Tab-separated table of C-alpha atoms in Angstrom:
chain	number	residue	atom	x	y	z
A	558	MET	CA	0.000	0.000	0.000
A	559	SER	CA	1.420	3.348	-0.998
A	560	GLY	CA	0.952	6.425	1.119
A	561	PRO	CA	0.573	10.020	0.000
A	562	GLY	CA	3.459	11.402	-1.991
A	563	ILE	CA	6.094	13.384	-0.166
A	564	VAL	CA	6.461	15.862	-3.034
A	565	PRO	CA	3.367	18.090	-3.501
A	566	ALA	CA	1.553	17.631	-6.822
A	567	PRO	CA	2.206	21.210	-8.054
A	568	LEU	CA	5.952	20.605	-7.694
A	569	LYS	CA	5.734	17.268	-9.506
A	570	GLN	CA	4.085	18.994	-12.451
A	571	LEU	CA	6.966	21.425	-12.958
A	572	PRO	CA	9.269	20.757	-15.946
A	573	TRP	CA	12.319	19.986	-13.841
A	574	LYS	CA	14.597	19.278	-16.799
A	575	LEU	CA	13.902	22.768	-18.093
A	576	LEU	CA	14.414	24.365	-14.688
A	577	LEU	CA	17.711	22.504	-14.254
A	578	LEU	CA	18.783	23.787	-17.674
A	579	VAL	CA	17.977	27.372	-16.656
A	580	VAL	CA	19.832	26.865	-13.350
A	581	ALA	CA	22.841	25.462	-15.249
A	582	ILE	CA	22.996	28.488	-17.571
A	583	THR	CA	22.706	30.899	-14.650
A	584	GLY	CA	25.195	28.944	-12.538
A	585	PHE	CA	27.735	29.092	-15.349
A	586	GLY	CA	27.054	32.816	-15.616
A	587	LEU	CA	27.691	33.263	-11.892
A	588	ALA	CA	31.053	31.525	-12.282
A	589	VAL	CA	31.940	33.938	-15.105
A	590	LEU	CA	30.902	36.942	-12.999
A	591	TYR	CA	32.920	35.582	-10.058
A	592	SER	CA	35.981	35.437	-12.285
A	593	ALA	CA	35.287	38.843	-13.848
A	594	ALA	CA	35.351	40.309	-10.327
A	595	GLY	CA	38.836	38.868	-9.782
A	596	GLY	CA	37.698	35.849	-7.787
A	597	HIS	CA	35.259	37.663	-5.509
A	598	MET	CA	31.543	37.047	-4.964
A	599	LYS	CA	31.022	40.783	-4.686
A	600	PRO	CA	29.963	43.004	-6.319
A	601	TRP	CA	28.277	40.921	-9.015
A	602	ALA	CA	27.867	37.209	-8.326
A	603	ILE	CA	25.964	37.397	-5.026
A	604	SER	CA	23.433	40.011	-6.142
A	605	GLN	CA	22.973	38.207	-9.455
A	606	GLY	CA	22.294	34.928	-7.650
A	607	VAL	CA	19.736	36.570	-5.365
A	608	ARG	CA	17.974	38.119	-8.369
A	609	PHE	CA	17.807	34.749	-10.079
A	610	LEU	CA	16.238	33.046	-7.060
A	611	LEU	CA	13.586	35.776	-6.874
A	612	PHE	CA	12.802	35.610	-10.593
A	613	LEU	CA	12.754	31.803	-10.478
A	614	ILE	CA	10.046	31.998	-7.821
A	615	VAL	CA	8.176	34.507	-10.002
A	616	ALA	CA	8.426	32.172	-13.018
A	617	ILE	CA	7.094	29.217	-11.011
A	618	ALA	CA	4.237	31.390	-9.714
A	619	LEU	CA	3.380	32.482	-13.282
A	620	SER	CA	3.350	28.841	-14.377
A	621	ARG	CA	0.375	28.226	-12.077
A	622	LEU	CA	-1.840	30.661	-14.004
A	623	ARG	CA	-4.245	29.418	-16.630
A	624	GLU	CA	-4.062	30.228	-20.329
A	625	GLU	CA	-7.314	32.151	-20.011
A	626	PHE	CA	-5.585	34.615	-17.698
A	627	TRP	CA	-3.022	35.503	-20.374
A	628	LYS	CA	-5.786	35.897	-22.948
A	629	GLN	CA	-7.832	38.228	-20.774
A	630	THR	CA	-4.900	40.350	-19.634
A	631	ALA	CA	-3.007	40.588	-22.948
A	632	PHE	CA	-4.571	43.876	-24.108
A	633	PRO	CA	-4.791	45.554	-20.668
A	634	THR	CA	-1.154	44.681	-19.957
A	635	TYR	CA	-0.090	46.127	-23.295
A	636	VAL	CA	-1.966	49.379	-22.605
A	637	VAL	CA	-0.515	49.699	-19.095
A	638	VAL	CA	3.048	49.233	-20.358
A	639	VAL	CA	2.504	51.798	-23.144
A	640	VAL	CA	1.283	54.286	-20.525
A	641	LEU	CA	4.353	53.549	-18.397
A	642	LEU	CA	6.597	54.161	-21.422
A	643	ALA	CA	4.911	57.548	-21.905
A	644	VAL	CA	5.372	58.347	-18.207
A	645	VAL	CA	9.074	57.459	-18.479
A	646	GLU	CA	9.379	59.925	-21.338
A	647	LEU	CA	7.848	62.639	-19.154
A	648	ILE	CA	9.366	62.065	-15.719
A	649	GLY	CA	11.748	59.115	-16.091
A	650	LYS	CA	15.193	59.079	-14.511
A	651	VAL	CA	18.077	59.989	-16.807
A	652	SER	CA	21.154	57.774	-16.458
A	653	GLY	CA	24.068	57.451	-18.851
A	654	GLY	CA	22.423	59.806	-21.312
A	655	SER	CA	19.282	57.679	-21.536
A	656	GLN	CA	15.851	58.137	-19.986
A	657	ARG	CA	14.633	54.563	-19.483
A	658	TRP	CA	13.843	54.078	-15.797
A	659	MET	CA	11.264	54.940	-13.178
A	660	GLU	CA	12.414	55.314	-9.591
A	661	LEU	CA	9.927	53.626	-7.251
A	662	GLY	CA	11.668	53.839	-3.906
A	663	ILE	CA	13.903	50.789	-3.582
A	664	VAL	CA	12.884	49.512	-7.045
A	665	ARG	CA	14.202	50.872	-10.331
A	666	LEU	CA	11.701	49.907	-13.025
A	667	GLN	CA	12.434	49.747	-16.761
A	668	PRO	CA	8.994	49.475	-18.427
A	669	SER	CA	10.434	48.762	-21.880
A	670	GLU	CA	11.495	45.304	-20.679
A	671	PHE	CA	7.872	44.383	-19.951
A	672	MET	CA	6.909	45.316	-23.500
A	673	LYS	CA	8.937	42.443	-24.981
A	674	PRO	CA	6.570	39.720	-23.727
A	675	ALA	CA	3.586	42.102	-23.699
A	676	ILE	CA	3.728	42.775	-27.450
A	677	VAL	CA	3.849	39.041	-28.145
A	678	LEU	CA	0.814	38.294	-25.968
A	679	ALA	CA	-1.158	41.263	-27.315
A	680	LEU	CA	-0.586	40.341	-30.952
A	681	ALA	CA	-1.281	36.660	-30.260
A	682	ARG	CA	-4.609	37.734	-28.767
A	683	PHE	CA	-5.308	40.063	-31.698
A	684	TYR	CA	-4.812	37.331	-34.300
A	685	THR	CA	-6.815	34.889	-32.200
A	686	LEU	CA	-9.804	37.239	-32.357
A	687	LEU	CA	-9.304	38.073	-36.045
A	688	PRO	CA	-11.362	35.859	-38.400
A	689	ALA	CA	-9.255	33.689	-40.702
A	690	THR	CA	-10.898	35.293	-43.718
A	691	GLU	CA	-9.398	38.663	-42.739
A	692	LEU	CA	-5.760	37.477	-42.681
A	693	ARG	CA	-5.085	38.692	-46.216
A	694	SER	CA	-6.735	42.072	-45.733
A	695	MET	CA	-5.455	45.351	-44.342
A	696	HIS	CA	-7.405	44.650	-41.158
A	697	ALA	CA	-4.728	42.086	-40.310
A	698	ILE	CA	-1.876	44.518	-40.898
A	699	TRP	CA	-2.453	48.103	-39.817
A	700	PRO	CA	-3.713	47.471	-36.240
A	701	ALA	CA	-0.790	45.126	-35.558
A	702	ALA	CA	1.676	47.528	-37.180
A	703	ALA	CA	0.352	50.356	-35.001
A	704	MET	CA	0.587	48.197	-31.877
A	705	ILE	CA	4.259	47.609	-32.668
A	706	ALA	CA	5.097	51.131	-33.800
A	707	VAL	CA	3.750	52.977	-30.732
A	708	PRO	CA	5.914	51.281	-28.053
A	709	ALA	CA	8.896	50.961	-30.395
A	710	GLY	CA	8.726	54.693	-31.107
A	711	LEU	CA	8.509	55.553	-27.404
A	712	VAL	CA	11.508	53.344	-26.667
A	713	LEU	CA	13.505	54.936	-29.487
A	714	LEU	CA	12.932	58.313	-27.844
A	715	GLN	CA	14.672	57.139	-24.641
A	716	PRO	CA	16.889	56.353	-26.737
A	717	ASP	CA	17.220	52.543	-26.684
A	718	LEU	CA	17.753	51.078	-30.146
A	719	GLY	CA	18.377	47.552	-28.862
A	720	THR	CA	15.108	47.238	-26.925
A	721	ALA	CA	13.134	48.868	-29.750
A	722	THR	CA	14.605	46.314	-32.142
A	723	MET	CA	13.557	43.469	-29.834
A	724	ILE	CA	9.985	44.803	-29.650
A	725	VAL	CA	9.754	45.091	-33.443
A	726	VAL	CA	11.257	41.647	-34.043
A	727	GLY	CA	8.964	39.998	-31.493
A	728	GLY	CA	5.896	41.632	-32.998
A	729	ILE	CA	6.809	40.823	-36.606
A	730	THR	CA	7.468	37.206	-35.628
A	731	VAL	CA	3.904	36.821	-34.336
A	732	MET	CA	2.558	38.497	-37.496
A	733	PHE	CA	4.504	36.054	-39.644
A	734	LEU	CA	3.430	33.007	-37.641
A	735	ALA	CA	-0.196	34.172	-37.740
A	736	GLY	CA	-0.190	33.425	-41.465
A	737	LEU	CA	0.055	36.805	-43.149
A	738	PRO	CA	1.120	36.555	-46.824
A	739	LEU	CA	4.864	36.337	-47.344
A	740	ARG	CA	4.780	39.108	-49.941
A	741	LEU	CA	3.873	41.595	-47.204
A	742	PHE	CA	7.094	40.845	-45.340
A	743	VAL	CA	9.131	41.042	-48.551
A	744	ALA	CA	7.583	44.421	-49.302
A	745	GLY	CA	8.175	45.541	-45.725
A	746	ALA	CA	11.830	44.478	-45.895
A	747	ALA	CA	12.274	46.395	-49.151
A	748	THR	CA	10.657	49.488	-47.633
A	749	LEU	CA	12.900	49.205	-44.580
A	750	ALA	CA	15.998	48.917	-46.749
A	751	ALA	CA	14.963	51.987	-48.727
A	752	SER	CA	14.374	53.976	-45.540
A	753	LEU	CA	17.722	53.101	-43.927
A	754	PRO	CA	19.460	56.321	-45.077
A	755	ILE	CA	16.656	58.379	-43.497
A	756	ALA	CA	16.782	56.334	-40.298
A	757	PHE	CA	20.569	56.697	-40.184
A	758	SER	CA	20.320	60.487	-40.467
A	759	MET	CA	17.857	60.569	-37.539
A	760	MET	CA	20.073	58.552	-35.197
A	761	HIS	CA	21.997	60.074	-32.322
A	762	ASP	CA	25.696	60.627	-32.935
A	763	TYR	CA	26.775	57.695	-30.779
A	764	GLN	CA	24.322	55.389	-32.609
A	765	ARG	CA	25.678	56.452	-35.996
A	766	ASN	CA	29.208	55.856	-34.738
A	767	ARG	CA	28.249	52.339	-33.671
A	768	VAL	CA	26.981	51.551	-37.169
A	769	LEU	CA	30.079	53.016	-38.823
A	770	ILE	CA	32.375	51.127	-36.468
A	771	PHE	CA	30.459	47.916	-37.167
A	772	LEU	CA	31.147	48.392	-40.867
A	773	ASN	CA	34.826	49.183	-40.246
A	774	PRO	CA	35.897	48.480	-36.628
A	775	GLU	CA	39.577	49.062	-37.416
A	776	SER	CA	38.940	52.694	-38.331
A	777	ASP	CA	38.993	53.759	-34.665
A	778	PRO	CA	40.442	50.860	-32.612
A	779	LEU	CA	41.233	53.028	-29.585
A	780	GLY	CA	38.024	55.060	-29.672
A	781	THR	CA	34.542	54.017	-30.708
A	782	GLY	CA	35.783	50.658	-32.013
A	783	TYR	CA	37.570	49.782	-28.766
A	784	HIS	CA	34.771	47.572	-27.419
A	785	ILE	CA	34.552	45.391	-30.521
A	786	SER	CA	38.319	45.161	-30.989
A	787	GLN	CA	38.932	44.046	-27.401
A	788	SER	CA	35.985	41.653	-27.533
A	789	LYS	CA	37.415	39.936	-30.607
A	790	ILE	CA	40.839	39.730	-28.966
A	791	ALA	CA	39.353	38.146	-25.839
A	792	ILE	CA	37.326	35.591	-27.788
A	793	GLY	CA	40.182	34.735	-30.115
A	794	SER	CA	42.767	34.417	-27.363
A	795	GLY	CA	40.670	31.762	-25.619
A	796	GLY	CA	41.318	29.241	-28.354
A	797	LEU	CA	39.735	25.811	-28.060
A	798	PHE	CA	39.986	25.199	-24.312
A	799	GLY	CA	40.482	28.740	-22.958
A	800	LYS	CA	43.108	30.155	-20.624
A	801	GLY	CA	41.495	28.554	-17.586
A	802	PHE	CA	39.119	29.687	-14.878
A	803	LEU	CA	40.282	32.948	-13.210
A	804	ASN	CA	43.123	33.251	-15.729
A	805	GLY	CA	41.611	35.731	-18.178
A	806	THR	CA	43.669	38.822	-18.858
A	807	GLN	CA	41.433	41.000	-21.029
A	808	SER	CA	38.791	41.353	-18.323
A	809	HIS	CA	41.046	41.177	-15.260
A	810	LEU	CA	43.329	43.909	-16.598
A	811	ASP	CA	40.327	46.019	-17.665
A	812	TYR	CA	41.135	45.887	-21.368
A	813	LEU	CA	37.635	44.599	-22.078
A	814	PRO	CA	34.958	47.229	-21.286
A	815	GLU	CA	31.627	45.998	-19.896
A	816	GLY	CA	33.109	42.543	-19.431
A	817	HIS	CA	30.454	41.664	-16.853
A	818	THR	CA	27.437	43.014	-18.760
A	819	ASP	CA	27.079	43.345	-22.548
A	820	PHE	CA	30.419	41.669	-23.320
A	821	VAL	CA	30.252	38.903	-20.728
A	822	PHE	CA	30.421	36.261	-23.492
A	823	ALA	CA	33.879	37.538	-24.425
A	824	THR	CA	34.952	37.266	-20.777
A	825	MET	CA	33.670	33.695	-20.706
A	826	ALA	CA	35.232	32.714	-24.056
A	827	GLU	CA	38.685	33.908	-22.987
A	828	GLU	CA	38.720	31.585	-19.977
A	829	TRP	CA	36.585	28.683	-21.235
A	830	GLY	CA	37.434	28.805	-24.921
A	831	LEU	CA	35.401	27.512	-27.839
A	832	LEU	CA	34.108	24.589	-25.783
A	833	GLY	CA	32.656	26.919	-23.173
A	834	GLY	CA	31.035	28.990	-25.901
A	835	LEU	CA	29.514	25.916	-27.534
A	836	PHE	CA	28.174	24.753	-24.164
A	837	LEU	CA	26.490	28.091	-23.538
A	838	ILE	CA	25.069	28.379	-27.061
A	839	GLY	CA	23.865	24.767	-26.951
A	840	ALA	CA	22.144	25.320	-23.600
A	841	PHE	CA	20.319	28.383	-24.907
A	842	MET	CA	19.268	26.504	-28.036
A	843	LEU	CA	17.810	23.739	-25.866
A	844	LEU	CA	15.836	26.408	-23.996
A	845	VAL	CA	14.549	27.954	-27.236
A	846	ASN	CA	13.764	24.512	-28.665
A	847	TRP	CA	11.681	23.718	-25.581
A	848	GLY	CA	9.725	26.935	-26.067
A	849	VAL	CA	9.053	26.101	-29.716
A	850	ARG	CA	7.865	22.617	-28.762
A	851	VAL	CA	5.487	24.174	-26.239
A	852	GLY	CA	3.911	26.001	-29.178
A	853	LEU	CA	3.761	22.840	-31.286
A	854	ARG	CA	2.019	20.954	-28.472
A	855	ALA	CA	-0.476	23.747	-27.796
A	856	GLU	CA	-4.110	23.110	-28.653
A	857	SER	CA	-5.256	26.730	-29.062
A	858	ARG	CA	-4.204	29.318	-31.627
A	859	PHE	CA	-3.413	31.841	-28.911
A	860	ALA	CA	-1.078	29.444	-27.091
A	861	ARG	CA	0.684	28.463	-30.319
A	862	LEU	CA	1.337	32.070	-31.337
A	863	ALA	CA	2.268	33.215	-27.827
A	864	ALA	CA	4.648	30.307	-27.180
A	865	ALA	CA	6.407	30.688	-30.518
A	866	GLY	CA	6.698	34.448	-30.025
A	867	LEU	CA	8.102	34.136	-26.499
A	868	ALA	CA	10.599	31.481	-27.587
A	869	THR	CA	11.677	33.739	-30.449
A	870	THR	CA	12.132	36.628	-28.010
A	871	ILE	CA	14.604	34.530	-26.003
A	872	PHE	CA	16.340	33.474	-29.227
A	873	PHE	CA	16.855	37.027	-30.459
A	874	TYR	CA	18.140	38.098	-27.037
A	875	VAL	CA	20.915	35.532	-27.368
A	876	ALA	CA	21.510	35.897	-31.104
A	877	ILE	CA	21.789	39.696	-31.098
A	878	ASN	CA	24.166	39.706	-28.120
A	879	LEU	CA	26.434	37.042	-29.634
A	880	MET	CA	26.494	38.787	-33.015
A	881	MET	CA	27.255	42.051	-31.227
A	882	VAL	CA	30.238	40.763	-29.231
A	883	MET	CA	31.650	38.969	-32.298
A	884	GLY	CA	31.444	42.070	-34.474
A	885	LEU	CA	28.664	40.668	-36.668
A	886	ALA	CA	26.153	43.354	-35.642
A	887	PRO	CA	26.349	46.926	-34.295
A	888	VAL	CA	26.615	47.346	-30.525
A	889	VAL	CA	23.028	47.987	-29.440
A	890	GLY	CA	23.217	47.263	-25.709
A	891	ILE	CA	21.496	43.859	-25.624
A	892	PRO	CA	22.857	41.775	-22.686
A	893	LEU	CA	23.189	37.989	-22.637
A	894	PRO	CA	20.214	36.869	-20.514
A	895	LEU	CA	20.888	34.844	-17.343
A	896	VAL	CA	24.637	35.455	-17.792
A	897	SER	CA	25.186	39.226	-18.037
A	898	PHE	CA	25.074	41.101	-14.744
A	899	GLY	CA	21.816	42.956	-14.260
A	900	GLY	CA	18.202	42.175	-13.618
A	901	SER	CA	16.366	43.532	-16.677
A	902	ALA	CA	17.178	40.814	-19.218
A	903	MET	CA	16.955	38.098	-16.565
A	904	MET	CA	13.518	39.337	-15.519
A	905	THR	CA	12.236	39.363	-19.099
A	906	VAL	CA	13.501	35.871	-19.897
A	907	MET	CA	12.187	34.399	-16.645
A	908	ILE	CA	8.774	35.978	-17.308
A	909	CYS	CA	8.843	34.356	-20.752
A	910	VAL	CA	9.810	31.014	-19.182
A	911	GLY	CA	7.026	31.322	-16.600
A	912	ILE	CA	4.385	32.054	-19.248
A	913	LEU	CA	5.678	29.208	-21.416
A	914	MET	CA	5.403	26.797	-18.475
A	915	SER	CA	1.860	28.020	-17.933
A	916	LEU	CA	0.917	27.432	-21.572
A	917	ASP	CA	2.615	24.028	-21.509
A	918	ARG	CA	0.460	22.915	-18.566
A	919	GLN	CA	-2.764	23.786	-20.364
A	920	PRO	CA	-2.982	20.796	-22.744
A	921	ARG	CA	-2.147	18.342	-19.952
A	922	ARG	CA	-4.723	19.973	-17.680
A	923	GLY	CA	-7.312	19.722	-20.439
A	924	ARG	CA	-6.648	16.031	-21.040
A	925	ILE	CA	-6.724	15.182	-17.342
A	926	GLY	CA	-9.814	17.183	-16.500
């Protein structure tokens, strides 16, 4: 005769393989931050670990919500975040030349981070409500385009090109997956390419310099191109196996700027080499693949679109950062989630993971009950 289980049922239902994968990525990131600080837990590793534990609890709490909750709150959440973005523009705190944060006592809130999952959920809800017969009409395009353009425009005013890019990419991904004709995206890409000179002229000076340095990083190796040049040196010097844990020189001797935030992958690659880089990339791809499979298993259109959009958001976080630190894309300030020091990217990714776990529970709940 078997007695009641020791482990509560809600805990048994959690995707433990996924959670262990997320813990492994973050744990590896903590080791990199520990080394970047010269072998000290402070100032980065301890606070990063505490943030992760808090956001992990948040993700598990979000996983307990039903799919219907995300449907009903998709539009209100989007509206609230847009209002917060407008408030930031009016009274937000200026730091480092950018106006992106709201000071709420002990909490420093960056509303643009919430828009990354919010735009995905809002557009997934929009295309769920839209009749299939309207997918090839303008009714399927202009409302979605406006929903993307408003928050992206507000974020560009901060200015934050990286976050605006993430919002646009996440929104366009949902539009594509919803089944809009491919010719619309081809036409949109052509229009974007034609408008690049205008967009370039409207950029801030430092943003234009980033683009120019991306095209020719050797033109100013000790100035604007310093970040990319030192990042490439750090990655290349790691070789296959790396210089060894705590033995990096580029970060320890302060040659590599932002070695614990945007360029943390370069710090890691110097000490752990190509093998460490492949481990990290492979772990992130497993995480993204899980998110995509959540969408494939989903039984509702909303869950399929939302899951695919959230998984794509995580993918572009990783892809843009890696391309940035390797000199394959302009430096746009996108950190490597779960690894770079800071709470914004970690919060966004853990919210995405929590929602994905919630959507993944829905089919099983439906079959059981």
